[in-house]
CSV table of C-alpha atoms and ligand atoms in Angstrom, one decimal:
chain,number,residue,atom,x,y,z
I,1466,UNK,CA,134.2,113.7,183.4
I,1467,UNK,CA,134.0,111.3,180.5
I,1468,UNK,CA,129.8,110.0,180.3
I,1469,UNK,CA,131.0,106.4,180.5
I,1470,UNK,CA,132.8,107.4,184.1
I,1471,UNK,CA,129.5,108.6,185.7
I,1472,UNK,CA,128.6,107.9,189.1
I,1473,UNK,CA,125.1,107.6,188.0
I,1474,UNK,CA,125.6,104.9,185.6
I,1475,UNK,CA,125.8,102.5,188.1
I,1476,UNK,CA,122.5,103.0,188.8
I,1477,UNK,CA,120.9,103.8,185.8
I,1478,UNK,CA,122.1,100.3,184.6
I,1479,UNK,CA,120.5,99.1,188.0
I,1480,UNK,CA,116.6,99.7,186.9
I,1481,UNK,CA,114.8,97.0,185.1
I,1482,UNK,CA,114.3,97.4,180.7
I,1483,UNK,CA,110.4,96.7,182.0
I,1484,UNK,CA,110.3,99.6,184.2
I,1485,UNK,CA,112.1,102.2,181.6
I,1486,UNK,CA,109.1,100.5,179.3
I,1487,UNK,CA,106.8,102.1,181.1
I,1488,UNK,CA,108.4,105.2,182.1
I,1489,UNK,CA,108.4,105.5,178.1
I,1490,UNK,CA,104.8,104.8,178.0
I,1491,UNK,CA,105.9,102.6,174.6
I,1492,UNK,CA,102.1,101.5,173.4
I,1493,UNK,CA,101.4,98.3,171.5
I,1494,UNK,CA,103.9,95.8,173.3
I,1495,UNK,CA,103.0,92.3,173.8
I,1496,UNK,CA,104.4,89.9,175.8
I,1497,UNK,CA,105.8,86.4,174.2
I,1498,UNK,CA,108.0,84.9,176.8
I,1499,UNK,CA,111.1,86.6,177.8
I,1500,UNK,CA,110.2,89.3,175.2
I,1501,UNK,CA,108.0,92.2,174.4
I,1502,UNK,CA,107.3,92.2,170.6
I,1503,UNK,CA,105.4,95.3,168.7
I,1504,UNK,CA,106.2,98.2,166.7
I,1505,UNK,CA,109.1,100.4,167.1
I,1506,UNK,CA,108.1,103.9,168.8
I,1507,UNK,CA,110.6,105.4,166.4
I,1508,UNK,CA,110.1,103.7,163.5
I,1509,UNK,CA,106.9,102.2,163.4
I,1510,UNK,CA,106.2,98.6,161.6
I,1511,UNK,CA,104.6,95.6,162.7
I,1512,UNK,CA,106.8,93.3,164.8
I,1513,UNK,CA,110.2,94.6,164.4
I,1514,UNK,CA,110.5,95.7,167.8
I,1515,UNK,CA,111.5,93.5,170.9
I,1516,UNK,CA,113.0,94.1,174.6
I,1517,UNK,CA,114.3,90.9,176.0
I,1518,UNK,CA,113.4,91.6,179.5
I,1519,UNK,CA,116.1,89.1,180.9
I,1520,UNK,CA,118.9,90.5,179.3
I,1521,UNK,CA,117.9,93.9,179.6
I,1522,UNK,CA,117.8,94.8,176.2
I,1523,UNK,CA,115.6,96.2,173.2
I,1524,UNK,CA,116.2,96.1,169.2
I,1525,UNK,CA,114.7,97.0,166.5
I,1526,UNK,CA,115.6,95.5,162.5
I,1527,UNK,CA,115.4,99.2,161.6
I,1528,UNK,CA,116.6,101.7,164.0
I,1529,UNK,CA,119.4,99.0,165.8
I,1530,UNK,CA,119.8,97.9,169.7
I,1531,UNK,CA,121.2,98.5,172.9
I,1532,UNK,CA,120.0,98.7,176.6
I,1533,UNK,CA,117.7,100.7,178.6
I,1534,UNK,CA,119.7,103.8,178.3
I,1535,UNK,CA,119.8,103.6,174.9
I,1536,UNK,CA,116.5,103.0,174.6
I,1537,UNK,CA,116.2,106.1,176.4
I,1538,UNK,CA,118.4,107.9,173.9
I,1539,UNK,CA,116.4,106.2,170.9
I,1540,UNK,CA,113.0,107.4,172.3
I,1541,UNK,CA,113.5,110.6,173.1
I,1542,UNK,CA,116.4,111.4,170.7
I,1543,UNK,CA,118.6,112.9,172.9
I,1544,UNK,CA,122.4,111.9,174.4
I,1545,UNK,CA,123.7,109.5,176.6
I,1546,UNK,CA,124.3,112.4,179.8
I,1547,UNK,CA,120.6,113.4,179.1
I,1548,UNK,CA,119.4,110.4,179.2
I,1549,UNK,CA,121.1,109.4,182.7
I,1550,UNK,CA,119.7,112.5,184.2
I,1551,UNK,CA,116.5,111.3,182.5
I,1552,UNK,CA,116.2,108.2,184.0
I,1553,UNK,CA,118.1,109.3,188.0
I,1554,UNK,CA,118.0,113.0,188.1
I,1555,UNK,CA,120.9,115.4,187.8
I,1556,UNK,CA,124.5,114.3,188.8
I,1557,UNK,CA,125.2,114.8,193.2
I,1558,UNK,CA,128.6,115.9,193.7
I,1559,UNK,CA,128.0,113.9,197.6
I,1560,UNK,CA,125.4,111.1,197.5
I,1561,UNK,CA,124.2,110.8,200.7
I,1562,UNK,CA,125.6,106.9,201.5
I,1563,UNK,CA,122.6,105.8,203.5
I,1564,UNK,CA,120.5,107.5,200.2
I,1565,UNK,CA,122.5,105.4,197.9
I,1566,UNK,CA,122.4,101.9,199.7
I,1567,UNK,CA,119.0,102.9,200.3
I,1568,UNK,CA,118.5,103.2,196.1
I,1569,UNK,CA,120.9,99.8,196.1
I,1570,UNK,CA,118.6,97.8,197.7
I,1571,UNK,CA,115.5,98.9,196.0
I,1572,UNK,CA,117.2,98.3,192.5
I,1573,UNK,CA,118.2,94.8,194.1
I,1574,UNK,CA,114.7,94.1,195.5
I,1575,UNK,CA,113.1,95.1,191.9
I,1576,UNK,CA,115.7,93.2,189.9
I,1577,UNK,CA,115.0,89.9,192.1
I,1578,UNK,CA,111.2,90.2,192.0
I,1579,UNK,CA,111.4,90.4,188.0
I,1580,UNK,CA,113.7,87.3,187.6
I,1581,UNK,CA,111.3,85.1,190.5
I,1582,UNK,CA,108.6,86.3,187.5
I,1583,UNK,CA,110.7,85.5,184.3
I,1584,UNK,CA,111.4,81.7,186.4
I,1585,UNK,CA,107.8,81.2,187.0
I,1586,UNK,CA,106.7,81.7,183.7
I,1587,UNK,CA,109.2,79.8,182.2
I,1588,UNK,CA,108.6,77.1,184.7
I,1589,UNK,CA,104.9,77.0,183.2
I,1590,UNK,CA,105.5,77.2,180.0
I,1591,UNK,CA,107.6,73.9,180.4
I,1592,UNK,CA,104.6,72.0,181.9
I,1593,UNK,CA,102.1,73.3,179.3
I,1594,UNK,CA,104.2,72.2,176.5
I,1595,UNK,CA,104.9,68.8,178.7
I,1596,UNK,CA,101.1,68.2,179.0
I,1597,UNK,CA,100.9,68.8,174.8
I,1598,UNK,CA,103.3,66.2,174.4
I,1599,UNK,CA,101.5,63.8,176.5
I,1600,UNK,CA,98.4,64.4,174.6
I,1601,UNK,CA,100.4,63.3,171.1
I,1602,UNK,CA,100.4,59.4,169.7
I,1603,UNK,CA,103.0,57.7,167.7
I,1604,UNK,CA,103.2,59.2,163.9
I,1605,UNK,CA,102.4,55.9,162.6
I,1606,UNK,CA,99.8,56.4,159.8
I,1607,UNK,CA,98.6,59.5,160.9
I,1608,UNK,CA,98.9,63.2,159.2
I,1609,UNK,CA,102.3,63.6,160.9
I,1610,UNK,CA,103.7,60.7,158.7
I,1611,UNK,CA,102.1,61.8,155.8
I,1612,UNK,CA,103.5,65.1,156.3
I,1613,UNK,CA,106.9,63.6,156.2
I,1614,UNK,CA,105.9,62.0,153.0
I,1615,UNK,CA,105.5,64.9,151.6
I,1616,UNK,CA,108.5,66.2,152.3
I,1617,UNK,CA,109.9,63.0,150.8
I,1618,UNK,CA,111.1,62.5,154.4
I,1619,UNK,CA,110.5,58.1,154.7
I,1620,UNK,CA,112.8,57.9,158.2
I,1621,UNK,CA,114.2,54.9,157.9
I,1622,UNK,CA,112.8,54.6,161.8
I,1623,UNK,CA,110.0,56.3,163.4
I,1624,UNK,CA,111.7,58.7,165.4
I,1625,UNK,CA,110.9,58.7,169.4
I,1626,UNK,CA,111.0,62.5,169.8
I,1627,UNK,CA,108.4,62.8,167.6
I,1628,UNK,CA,104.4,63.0,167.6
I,1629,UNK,CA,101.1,63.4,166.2
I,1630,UNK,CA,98.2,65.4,167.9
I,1631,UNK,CA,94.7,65.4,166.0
I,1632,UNK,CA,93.7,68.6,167.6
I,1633,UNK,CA,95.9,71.0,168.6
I,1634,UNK,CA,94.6,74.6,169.2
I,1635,UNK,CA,97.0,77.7,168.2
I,1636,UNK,CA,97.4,80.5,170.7
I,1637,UNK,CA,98.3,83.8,170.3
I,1638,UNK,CA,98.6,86.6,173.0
I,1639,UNK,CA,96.4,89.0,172.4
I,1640,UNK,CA,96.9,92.9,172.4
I,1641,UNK,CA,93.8,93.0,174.9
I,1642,UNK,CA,95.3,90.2,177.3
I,1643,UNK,CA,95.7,86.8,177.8
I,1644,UNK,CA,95.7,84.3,175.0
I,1645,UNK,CA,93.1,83.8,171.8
I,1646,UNK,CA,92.8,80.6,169.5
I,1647,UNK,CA,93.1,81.7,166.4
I,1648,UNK,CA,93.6,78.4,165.0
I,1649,UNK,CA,93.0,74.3,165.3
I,1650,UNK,CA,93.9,70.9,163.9
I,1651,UNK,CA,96.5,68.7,163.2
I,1652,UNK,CA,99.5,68.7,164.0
I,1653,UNK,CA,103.1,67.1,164.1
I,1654,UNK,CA,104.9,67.3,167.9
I,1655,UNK,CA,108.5,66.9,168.0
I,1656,UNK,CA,110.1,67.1,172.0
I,1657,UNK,CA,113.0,69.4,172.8
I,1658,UNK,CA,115.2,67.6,175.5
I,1659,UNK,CA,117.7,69.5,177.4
I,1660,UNK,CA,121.8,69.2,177.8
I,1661,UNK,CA,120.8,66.1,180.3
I,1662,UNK,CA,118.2,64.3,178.1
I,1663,UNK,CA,115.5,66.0,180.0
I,1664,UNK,CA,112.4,67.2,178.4
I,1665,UNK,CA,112.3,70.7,178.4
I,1666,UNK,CA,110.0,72.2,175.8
I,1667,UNK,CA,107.6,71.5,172.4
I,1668,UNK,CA,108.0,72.1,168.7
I,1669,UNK,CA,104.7,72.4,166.9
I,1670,UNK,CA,103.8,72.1,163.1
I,1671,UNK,CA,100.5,73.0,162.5
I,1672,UNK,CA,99.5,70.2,159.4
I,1673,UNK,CA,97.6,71.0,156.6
I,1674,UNK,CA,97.9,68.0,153.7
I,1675,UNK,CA,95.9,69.8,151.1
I,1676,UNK,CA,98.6,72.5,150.6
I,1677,UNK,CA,101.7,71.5,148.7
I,1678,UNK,CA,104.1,71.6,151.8
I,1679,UNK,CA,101.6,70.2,153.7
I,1680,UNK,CA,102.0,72.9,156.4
I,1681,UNK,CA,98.9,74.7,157.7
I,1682,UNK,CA,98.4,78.1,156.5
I,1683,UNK,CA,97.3,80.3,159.7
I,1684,UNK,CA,95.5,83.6,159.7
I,1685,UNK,CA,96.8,86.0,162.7
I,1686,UNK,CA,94.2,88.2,164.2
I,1687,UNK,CA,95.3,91.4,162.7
I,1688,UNK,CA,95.0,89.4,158.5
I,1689,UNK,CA,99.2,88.9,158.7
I,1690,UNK,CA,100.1,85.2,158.2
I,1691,UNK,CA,101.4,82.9,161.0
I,1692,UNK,CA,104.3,80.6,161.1
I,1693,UNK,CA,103.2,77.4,160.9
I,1694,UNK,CA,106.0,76.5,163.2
I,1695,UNK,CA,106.2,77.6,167.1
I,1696,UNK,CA,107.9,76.5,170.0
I,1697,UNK,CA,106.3,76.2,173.6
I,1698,UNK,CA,108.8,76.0,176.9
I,1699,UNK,CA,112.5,76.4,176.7
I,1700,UNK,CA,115.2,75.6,173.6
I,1701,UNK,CA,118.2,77.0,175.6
I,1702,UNK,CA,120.9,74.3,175.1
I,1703,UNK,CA,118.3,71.6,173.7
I,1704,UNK,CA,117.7,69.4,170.4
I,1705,UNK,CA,115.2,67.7,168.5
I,1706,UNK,CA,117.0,63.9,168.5
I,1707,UNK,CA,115.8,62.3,165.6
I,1708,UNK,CA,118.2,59.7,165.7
I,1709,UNK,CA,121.0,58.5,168.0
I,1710,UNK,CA,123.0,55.3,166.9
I,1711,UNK,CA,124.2,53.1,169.4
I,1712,UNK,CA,128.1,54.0,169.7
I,1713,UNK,CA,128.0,57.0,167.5
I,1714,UNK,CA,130.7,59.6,167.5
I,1715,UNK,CA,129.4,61.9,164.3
I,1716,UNK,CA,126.6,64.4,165.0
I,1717,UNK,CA,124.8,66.0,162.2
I,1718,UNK,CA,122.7,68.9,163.5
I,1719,UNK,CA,120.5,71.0,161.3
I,1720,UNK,CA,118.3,73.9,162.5
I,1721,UNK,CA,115.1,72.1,161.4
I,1722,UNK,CA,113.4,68.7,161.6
I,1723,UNK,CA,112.9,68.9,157.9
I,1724,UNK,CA,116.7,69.7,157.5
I,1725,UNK,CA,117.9,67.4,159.8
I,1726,UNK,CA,115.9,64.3,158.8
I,1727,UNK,CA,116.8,64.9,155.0
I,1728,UNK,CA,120.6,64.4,155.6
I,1729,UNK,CA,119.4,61.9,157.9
I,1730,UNK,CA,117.9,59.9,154.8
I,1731,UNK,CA,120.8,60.7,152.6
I,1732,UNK,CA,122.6,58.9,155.1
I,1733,UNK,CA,126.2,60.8,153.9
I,1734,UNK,CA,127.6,59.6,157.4
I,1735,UNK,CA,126.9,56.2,158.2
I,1736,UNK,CA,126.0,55.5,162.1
I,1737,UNK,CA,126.2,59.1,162.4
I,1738,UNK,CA,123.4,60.8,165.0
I,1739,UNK,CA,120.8,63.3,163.4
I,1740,UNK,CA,120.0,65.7,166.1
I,1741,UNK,CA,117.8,69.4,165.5
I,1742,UNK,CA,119.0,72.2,167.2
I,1743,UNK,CA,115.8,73.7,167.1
I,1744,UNK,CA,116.9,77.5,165.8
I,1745,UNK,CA,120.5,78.8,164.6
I,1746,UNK,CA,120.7,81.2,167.8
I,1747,UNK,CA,120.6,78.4,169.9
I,1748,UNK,CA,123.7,76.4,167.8
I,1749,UNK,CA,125.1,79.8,167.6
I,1750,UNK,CA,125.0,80.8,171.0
I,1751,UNK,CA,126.3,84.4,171.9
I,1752,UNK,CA,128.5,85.8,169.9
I,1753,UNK,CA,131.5,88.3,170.5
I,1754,UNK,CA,130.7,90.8,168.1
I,1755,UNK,CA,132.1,94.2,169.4
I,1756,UNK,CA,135.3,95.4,167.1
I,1757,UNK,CA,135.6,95.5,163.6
I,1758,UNK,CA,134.6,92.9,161.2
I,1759,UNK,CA,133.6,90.9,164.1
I,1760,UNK,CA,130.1,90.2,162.6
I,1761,UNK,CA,131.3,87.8,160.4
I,1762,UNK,CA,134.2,86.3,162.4
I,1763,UNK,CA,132.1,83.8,164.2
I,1764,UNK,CA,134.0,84.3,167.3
I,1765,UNK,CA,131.7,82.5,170.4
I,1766,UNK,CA,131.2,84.6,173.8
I,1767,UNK,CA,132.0,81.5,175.9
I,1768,UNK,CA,130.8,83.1,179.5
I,1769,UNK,CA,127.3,82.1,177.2
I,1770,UNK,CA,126.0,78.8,179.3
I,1771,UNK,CA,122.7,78.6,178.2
I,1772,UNK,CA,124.3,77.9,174.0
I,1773,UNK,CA,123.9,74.1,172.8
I,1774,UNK,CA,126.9,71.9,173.1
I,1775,UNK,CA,127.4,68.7,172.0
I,1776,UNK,CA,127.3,65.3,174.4
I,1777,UNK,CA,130.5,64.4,175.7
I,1778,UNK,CA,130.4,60.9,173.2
I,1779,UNK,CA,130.8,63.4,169.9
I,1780,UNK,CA,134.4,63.5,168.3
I,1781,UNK,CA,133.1,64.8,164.6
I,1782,UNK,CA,130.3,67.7,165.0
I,1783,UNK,CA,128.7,68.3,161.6
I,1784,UNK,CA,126.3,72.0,161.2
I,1785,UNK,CA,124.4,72.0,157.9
I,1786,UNK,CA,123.9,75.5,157.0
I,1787,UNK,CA,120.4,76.2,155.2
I,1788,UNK,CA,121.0,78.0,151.6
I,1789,UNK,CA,118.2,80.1,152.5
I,1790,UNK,CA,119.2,82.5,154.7
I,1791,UNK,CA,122.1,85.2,154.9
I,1792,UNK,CA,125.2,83.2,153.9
I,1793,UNK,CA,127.6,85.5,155.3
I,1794,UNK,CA,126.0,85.7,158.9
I,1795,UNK,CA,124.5,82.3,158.8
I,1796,UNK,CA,128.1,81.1,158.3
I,1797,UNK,CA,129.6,83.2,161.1
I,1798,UNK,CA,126.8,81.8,163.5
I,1799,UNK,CA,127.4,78.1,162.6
I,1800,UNK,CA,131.0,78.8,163.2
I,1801,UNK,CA,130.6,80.2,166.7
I,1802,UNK,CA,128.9,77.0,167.7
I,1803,UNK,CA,131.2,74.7,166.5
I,1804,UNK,CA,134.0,76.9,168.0
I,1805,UNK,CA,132.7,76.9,171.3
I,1806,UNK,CA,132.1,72.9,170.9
I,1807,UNK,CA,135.6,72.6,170.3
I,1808,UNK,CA,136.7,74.9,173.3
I,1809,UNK,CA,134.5,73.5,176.1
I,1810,UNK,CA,134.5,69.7,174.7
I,1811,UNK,CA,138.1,68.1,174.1
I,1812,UNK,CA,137.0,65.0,173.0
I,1813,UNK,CA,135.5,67.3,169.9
I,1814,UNK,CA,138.1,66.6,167.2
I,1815,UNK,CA,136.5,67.6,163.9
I,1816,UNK,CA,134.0,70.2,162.9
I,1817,UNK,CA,132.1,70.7,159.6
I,1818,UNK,CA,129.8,73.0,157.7
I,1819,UNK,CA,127.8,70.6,155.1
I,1820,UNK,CA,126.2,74.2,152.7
I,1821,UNK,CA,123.6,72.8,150.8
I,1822,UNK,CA,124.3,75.8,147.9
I,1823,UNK,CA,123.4,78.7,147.8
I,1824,UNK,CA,119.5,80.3,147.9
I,1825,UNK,CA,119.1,75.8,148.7
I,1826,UNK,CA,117.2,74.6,151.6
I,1827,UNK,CA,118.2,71.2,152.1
I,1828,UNK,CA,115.1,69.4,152.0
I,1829,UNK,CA,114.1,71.8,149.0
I,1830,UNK,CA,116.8,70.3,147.1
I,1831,UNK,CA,115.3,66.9,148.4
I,1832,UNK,CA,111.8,67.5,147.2
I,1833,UNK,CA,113.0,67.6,143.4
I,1834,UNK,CA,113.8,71.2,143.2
I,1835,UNK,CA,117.8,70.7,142.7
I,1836,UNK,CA,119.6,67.7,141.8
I,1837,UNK,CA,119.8,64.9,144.8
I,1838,UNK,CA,121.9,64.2,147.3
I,1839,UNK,CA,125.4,66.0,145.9
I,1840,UNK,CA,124.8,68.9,148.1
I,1841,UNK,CA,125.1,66.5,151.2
I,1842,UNK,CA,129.1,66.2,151.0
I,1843,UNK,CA,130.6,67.6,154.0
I,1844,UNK,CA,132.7,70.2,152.8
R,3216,LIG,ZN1,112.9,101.5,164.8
């Protein structure tokens, strides 16, 4: 009997990532959301080990990824029919039916309890990062404008979906439980809203004007720097949306503010919107990436609902792709998005990939580092 024909995998694929966590006894986990984050129980290293618990899976930059049978596998470096009897015990040539249904239910029961959990906390994440962004005031001559100066970044508008808060503490979980302040001050507030217009989560950028980027540099409790940067409720679907023209049919979406607001201020596409799409993952969405060569293909997974796509008003949807990150695979993912934009919204006539060079971050060519605005020709 072939491994991948086994009655048992039915219900081996049944019990939560969480619970195989613990039957592991993996040490050093800690939670961020949806995620456990920590070092690899193979490998080792900081933070290069993660189990989404929603999607059942767990990766790690070094040893690769899969779900909670290969997790099983990874840990205890043994094969896939091992690991099955591992996890349910030793193949039954009759399973009693009552036994199984009984097994059925408690899988079911567990699996329902851990989603009512994942809900719940994503439900509160949503009004903490709501109650931030009610805290925040207009950028008008505060930090968060002169932050944007900094970055060269004179909006021809203040933007509405962004904000200043003088005070802001920085949380981190910590490895003993619950949540330490490792950090305070300034900061700019820029609102995520959701495929509706809803708001549905906060981007934070911790300020610091005496540093030449005029980001705050943040000391995590274990001496390893912080990103400066950090999101609070969800991103699934959403944008930053710097600017929206009345009438427009062009969006220009960038994964950062920064990004975003520089090609904004080049104004390459007149009466164009300037929306953020927060991080490439969520442009990207999910990606069909079994077979070969598919890493680069850029082919979308389009059973993905949670992936941004654009209003029904766009006809020319515009990604700019950073120069600073993998061109290969940044490519592929920018692709995927605009793909799936095309697939699932026919008014979408036109998609572009603006490349500000290579090893060129947009708003890095901006600040004076490479010449002006050529880079900002769609392509
Ligand atoms: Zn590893």
């Amino acid at each position: 009997m072939a491994a991948r024909e086994d009655p048992r995998l039915i219900e081996a694929q049944a019990i939560p990532i969480g619970e195989i966590v613990d039957r592991l006894a993996i040490e050093g986990l800690h939670r961020t959301g949806a995620e456990m984050i920590g070092p690899c129980p193979v490998c080792g290293g900081r933070d290069r080990f993660g189990i989404n618990m929603q999607r059942g899976v767990y990766n790690c930059r070094h040893c690769g990824g899969g779900d909670g049978i290969g997790l099983v596998q990874l840990v205890m470096g043994c094969d896939f029919k091992a690991a099955l009897s591992w996890l349910v015990g030793e193949a039954e040539l009759s399973i009693d039916p009552a036994e199984a249904e009984r097994r059925r239910r408690e899988h079911e029961r567990k699996r329902a309890a851990q989603e009512r959990d994942a809900e719940k906390r994503r439900k509160a994440a949503m009004r903490a990062a709501w109650e931030i962004w009610q805290q925040g005031k207009p950028t008008g001559g505060t930090a968060a404008e002169a932050y944007l100066l900094r970055r060269k970044l004179d909006l021809p508008e203040p933007s509405r979906c962004l904000r200043y808060h003088p005070d802001l503490p920085y949380m981190v979980a910590d490895p003993a439980g619950g949540w330490r302040e490792i950090h305070r001050g300034p900061a700019m507030l820029a609102a995520v809203q959701g495929p509706k217009g809803g708001f549905i989560g906060v981007h934070r950028t911790w300020l610091d004007l005496h540093r030449p980027k005029g980001k705050a540099q943040i000391v995590g409790p274990d001496g390893e720097p912080c990103q400066a940067k950090k999101m609070l409720g969800s991103k699934k679907g959403g944008a930053i949306r710097l600017y929206t023209p009345q009438g427009a049919t062009r969006l220009i979406m960038g994964e950062g503010i920064e990004t975003t607001a520089t090609a904004w201020i080049a104004n390459a596409w007149p009466a164009a919107a300037y929306w953020a799409g927060v991080d490439l993952g969520n442009m990207a969405g999910r990606r069909i990436l079994r077979g070969q060569g598919m890493k680069y293909a850029g082919v979308p997974d389009l059973d993905d609902r949670d992936a941004f796509l654009p209003p029904e008003w766009v006809e020319h949807l515009i990604f700019i792709q950073d120069g600073d990150s993998e061109p290969r695979s940044t490519r592929a993912k920018l692709l995927s998005g605009l793909r799936r934009a095309r697939a699932c919204r026919p008014r979408v006539e036109r998609v572009s990939i603006v490349h500000a060079g290579d090893g060129i971050d947009l708003n890095d060519a901006l600040m004076g580092d490479y010449t002006e605005y050529d880079h900002v020709r769609p392509d």
